[in-house]
Coordinates of C-alpha atoms and ligand atoms in Angstrom, one line a residue:
M1 CA 175.5 45.9 94.8
R2 CA 172.7 44.4 96.8
F3 CA 170.4 47.2 95.5
I4 CA 171.3 46.3 91.9
A5 CA 170.7 42.6 92.5
L6 CA 167.3 43.4 94.1
A7 CA 166.3 45.7 91.2
V8 CA 167.2 42.9 88.7
I9 CA 165.2 40.4 90.6
L10 CA 162.2 42.7 90.8
C11 CA 162.3 43.6 87.2
A12 CA 162.7 40.0 86.1
G13 CA 159.8 39.1 88.3
Y14 CA 157.7 41.8 86.9
F15 CA 158.3 41.0 83.2
C16 CA 157.9 37.2 83.7
S17 CA 154.7 37.5 85.7
T18 CA 153.3 40.0 83.2
A19 CA 154.2 37.8 80.3
F20 CA 152.4 34.8 82.0
A21 CA 149.4 36.8 83.2
H22 CA 148.9 38.4 79.8
P23 CA 150.4 36.0 77.2
R24 CA 149.0 38.0 74.3
G25 CA 149.7 41.4 76.0
D26 CA 146.0 41.7 76.8
W27 CA 145.0 44.3 79.3
T28 CA 142.5 43.8 82.1
K29 CA 141.7 47.4 83.0
L30 CA 141.3 50.7 81.3
I31 CA 142.1 53.9 83.2
I32 CA 139.9 56.9 82.3
T33 CA 142.1 59.8 83.1
R34 CA 140.8 63.3 83.4
H35 CA 142.8 66.4 84.3
W36 CA 141.9 69.8 85.6
P37 CA 143.0 72.3 83.0
Q38 CA 143.8 75.1 85.4
T39 CA 146.2 72.9 87.3
F40 CA 147.8 71.5 84.2
C41 CA 148.4 75.0 82.9
S42 CA 149.8 76.1 86.2
V43 CA 152.7 73.8 85.7
E44 CA 152.9 73.8 81.8
Q45 CA 153.2 76.6 79.3
C46 CA 149.5 77.3 78.6
T47 CA 146.5 79.4 79.5
T48 CA 143.0 78.1 79.5
N49 CA 139.6 79.3 80.5
L50 CA 138.1 75.8 80.6
S51 CA 136.3 75.1 83.8
Y52 CA 135.5 71.4 83.4
W53 CA 137.6 68.3 83.7
T54 CA 139.0 67.3 80.3
L55 CA 140.2 63.9 79.1
H56 CA 143.9 63.2 79.4
G57 CA 143.7 59.7 78.1
L58 CA 142.2 56.2 78.1
W59 CA 145.0 53.9 79.2
P60 CA 145.1 50.1 79.3
N61 CA 146.9 48.8 82.3
T62 CA 149.4 46.8 80.3
G63 CA 151.3 47.8 77.2
M64 CA 152.7 50.9 75.7
R65 CA 153.3 51.8 72.1
C66 CA 152.0 48.4 71.0
N67 CA 152.1 49.1 67.3
T68 CA 154.2 52.1 66.3
S69 CA 153.5 51.5 62.6
W70 CA 149.7 52.0 63.1
H71 CA 149.7 55.7 62.5
F72 CA 147.2 58.1 63.8
N73 CA 145.0 59.5 61.0
V74 CA 142.8 62.3 62.0
S75 CA 140.5 61.8 59.0
L76 CA 139.3 58.5 60.5
I77 CA 137.7 60.4 63.4
E78 CA 136.5 63.4 61.5
D79 CA 133.0 63.1 62.8
L80 CA 134.3 63.1 66.4
I81 CA 136.3 66.3 66.1
P82 CA 133.9 68.8 67.6
E83 CA 133.5 66.5 70.7
M84 CA 137.2 65.8 70.8
E85 CA 138.0 69.5 70.8
K86 CA 135.6 70.1 73.6
Y87 CA 136.3 67.1 75.9
W88 CA 139.8 66.0 74.9
P89 CA 141.5 69.3 74.0
D90 CA 145.2 69.7 73.6
L91 CA 145.7 72.2 76.3
L92 CA 149.2 73.1 75.0
A93 CA 148.2 73.5 71.4
P94 CA 144.4 73.8 71.1
T95 CA 144.2 73.6 67.3
S96 CA 146.6 70.7 66.9
P97 CA 145.8 66.9 66.7
K98 CA 149.3 66.1 68.1
F99 CA 148.1 65.2 71.6
W100 CA 145.5 62.7 70.2
Q101 CA 148.3 61.3 68.0
Y102 CA 150.6 60.9 71.0
E103 CA 147.8 59.2 73.1
W104 CA 146.9 56.9 70.2
T105 CA 150.4 55.7 69.7
K106 CA 151.3 55.3 73.3
H107 CA 148.0 53.9 74.7
G108 CA 145.4 53.5 71.9
T109 CA 147.4 50.9 69.9
C110 CA 147.5 48.8 73.1
A111 CA 143.8 49.3 73.9
A112 CA 143.1 48.2 70.3
K113 CA 144.1 44.6 71.2
A114 CA 140.5 44.3 72.4
D115 CA 138.0 43.8 69.6
S116 CA 135.8 46.5 71.1
L117 CA 138.5 49.1 70.6
N118 CA 140.3 47.8 67.5
S119 CA 140.1 50.9 65.4
Q120 CA 140.9 54.6 66.0
H121 CA 137.3 55.5 65.7
K122 CA 136.3 52.9 68.3
Y123 CA 139.0 53.9 70.7
F124 CA 138.3 57.7 70.6
S125 CA 134.6 57.4 70.6
K126 CA 134.7 55.0 73.6
A127 CA 136.8 57.5 75.5
L128 CA 134.3 60.2 74.7
E129 CA 131.4 58.0 75.7
L130 CA 133.1 56.9 79.0
N131 CA 134.0 60.5 79.8
L132 CA 130.3 61.6 79.7
K133 CA 129.0 58.4 81.2
Y134 CA 131.2 58.7 84.3
D135 CA 130.9 62.5 84.5
L136 CA 133.2 63.9 87.1
N137 CA 132.1 67.5 86.8
S138 CA 128.6 67.0 88.1
V139 CA 129.6 64.5 90.8
L140 CA 132.0 67.0 92.3
K141 CA 129.6 69.9 91.9
N142 CA 126.7 68.0 93.4
N143 CA 128.9 67.4 96.5
N144 CA 129.7 71.1 96.7
I145 CA 133.2 70.6 95.6
V146 CA 133.7 73.5 93.3
P147 CA 136.8 75.4 92.1
S148 CA 137.3 78.1 94.6
E149 CA 139.8 79.8 96.9
E150 CA 138.6 77.5 99.7
Y151 CA 140.5 74.4 100.5
Y152 CA 139.0 70.9 100.7
T153 CA 140.2 67.7 102.4
L154 CA 141.2 64.8 100.3
D155 CA 138.5 62.8 102.2
Q156 CA 135.8 65.1 100.9
V157 CA 136.9 64.6 97.3
E158 CA 137.3 60.9 97.7
T159 CA 134.0 60.5 99.5
A160 CA 132.2 62.4 96.7
I161 CA 133.7 60.2 94.0
T162 CA 133.5 56.8 95.8
G163 CA 130.0 57.7 97.1
F164 CA 128.7 58.2 93.6
F165 CA 130.6 55.7 91.5
G166 CA 131.0 53.0 94.2
V167 CA 134.7 52.4 93.3
K168 CA 138.1 53.7 94.4
S169 CA 139.6 56.3 92.1
K170 CA 143.2 57.5 92.0
I171 CA 143.4 61.2 92.7
Q172 CA 146.6 63.0 91.9
C173 CA 147.9 66.4 93.0
V174 CA 150.6 68.9 92.3
H175 CA 152.4 69.3 95.6
S176 CA 153.8 72.6 96.8
G177 CA 154.6 72.8 100.5
K178 CA 151.6 73.2 102.7
V179 CA 148.9 72.8 100.0
Q180 CA 148.4 70.4 97.1
T181 CA 146.5 71.3 94.0
L182 CA 144.0 68.9 92.6
G183 CA 145.3 67.8 89.2
Q184 CA 144.1 64.5 87.8
I185 CA 141.5 61.9 88.6
E186 CA 141.6 58.4 87.3
L187 CA 138.6 56.0 87.2
C188 CA 139.0 52.4 86.1
V189 CA 136.8 50.1 84.1
D190 CA 137.1 46.4 83.1
R191 CA 137.0 45.0 79.6
D192 CA 133.3 45.4 79.6
F193 CA 133.6 49.0 80.5
Q194 CA 132.1 48.5 84.0
L195 CA 133.7 50.5 86.8
I196 CA 136.2 48.7 89.0
D197 CA 138.6 49.9 91.7
C198 CA 141.7 51.7 90.5
E199 CA 143.7 51.3 93.6
K200 CA 145.1 47.8 94.2
S201 CA 147.4 46.1 96.6
S202 CA 151.1 46.3 95.7
K203 CA 151.1 42.5 95.2
E204 CA 148.4 42.8 92.5
I205 CA 150.1 45.7 90.9
W206 CA 153.3 43.8 90.5
S207 CA 151.7 40.7 89.1
N208 CA 149.3 42.2 86.6
D209 CA 149.9 45.9 85.9
I210 CA 152.5 48.2 84.6
P211 CA 153.8 50.0 87.7
A212 CA 151.8 53.2 88.0
V213 CA 154.9 55.3 87.7
L214 CA 155.4 54.0 84.2
V215 CA 151.8 54.7 83.1
S216 CA 151.6 58.3 84.3
S217 CA 154.5 60.2 83.0
Q218 CA 153.3 63.7 84.0
S219 CA 156.1 64.2 86.6
D220 CA 154.5 67.1 88.5
L221 CA 151.7 64.8 89.7
S222 CA 151.6 62.3 92.4
V223 CA 148.9 60.7 94.6
C224 CA 147.3 63.3 96.8
D225 CA 148.1 63.3 100.5
H226 CA 145.4 62.9 103.2
S227 CA 147.1 65.2 105.6
V228 CA 147.4 68.2 103.2
P229 CA 144.7 70.7 102.3
V230 CA 143.5 70.4 98.7
Y231 CA 143.3 73.5 96.4
Y232 CA 140.9 73.2 93.5
P233 CA 141.8 76.3 91.4
P234 CA 139.1 78.3 89.7
V235 CA 139.5 80.0 86.3
P236 CA 141.3 83.2 86.9
S237 CA 139.0 86.2 86.5
R238 CA 139.9 88.5 83.6
S239 CA 140.8 92.0 84.7
Ligands
5GP301 P1 150.8 60.0 79.1 O1 152.2 59.7 78.5 O2 150.8 59.6 80.5 O3 149.7 59.5 78.3 O4 150.7 61.5 79.1 C1 151.6 62.3 79.7 C2 152.1 63.4 78.8 O5 151.1 64.1 78.2 C3 152.9 64.4 79.6 O6 154.1 64.7 78.9 C4 152.0 65.6 79.6 O7 152.7 66.8 79.7 C5 151.3 65.4 78.3 N1 150.0 66.1 78.3 C6 149.0 66.1 79.2 N2 148.0 66.9 78.8 C7 148.4 67.4 77.6 C8 147.7 68.3 76.7 O8 146.6 68.7 76.9 N3 148.4 68.5 75.6 C9 149.6 68.0 75.3 N4 150.2 68.4 74.2 N5 150.3 67.2 76.2 C10 149.6 66.9 77.3

């Protein structure tokens, strides 16, 4: 009973404070989320030979499915398709635009509340631009963090990213006993697309943001653990 009362108070507090902090549902932060295809396909039904971080999404910190009647139309991003297929592939169905449609409906329609992202073309081209501008692949490689059978520490990965970008990222892993597999890295930008810290105090999260658990629905992933070795899986060699 006490638990239910606490949950009601917390939820009411969250929705009220969010409503006041963002009266028009405006977001304050965008989360550029990239995932490691080998890890994704180790938990989902797919195979991939991609050996670079690909886009999972560009997520505003507030709002989900802000306008479900604003339908995704692939013909509006026709000119972006070669880049989309390369950098934002649907790892489950490589020839289908369904993943882009899903991301647009869930996150893009909320991002589009900002004038700078108020069309499908603006949203997807900004995601592609940010993905290349804040390139994870070269940062990790330049810090000798490469996919291999060696294990890394989370500190090494964090130091590489924070050392280069100068902000805190959110690094997520798939956990399996004594090791954890590097799965997803989030970098955050403000409304001017300048890097800012992703990680915040719990107070700030409750007053401004959607709780992280609601934003990231890929259930196999959670924040990596400092005390567990990190596996960064290579592309399996073809026999
Ligand atoms: P979110 O809802 O957080 O934007 O995305 C999470 C969902 O996207 C999860 O259900 C996850 O399985 C799915 N997802 C992540 N990567 C891919 C992909 O490459 N293709 C497809 N079809 N779904 C994906």
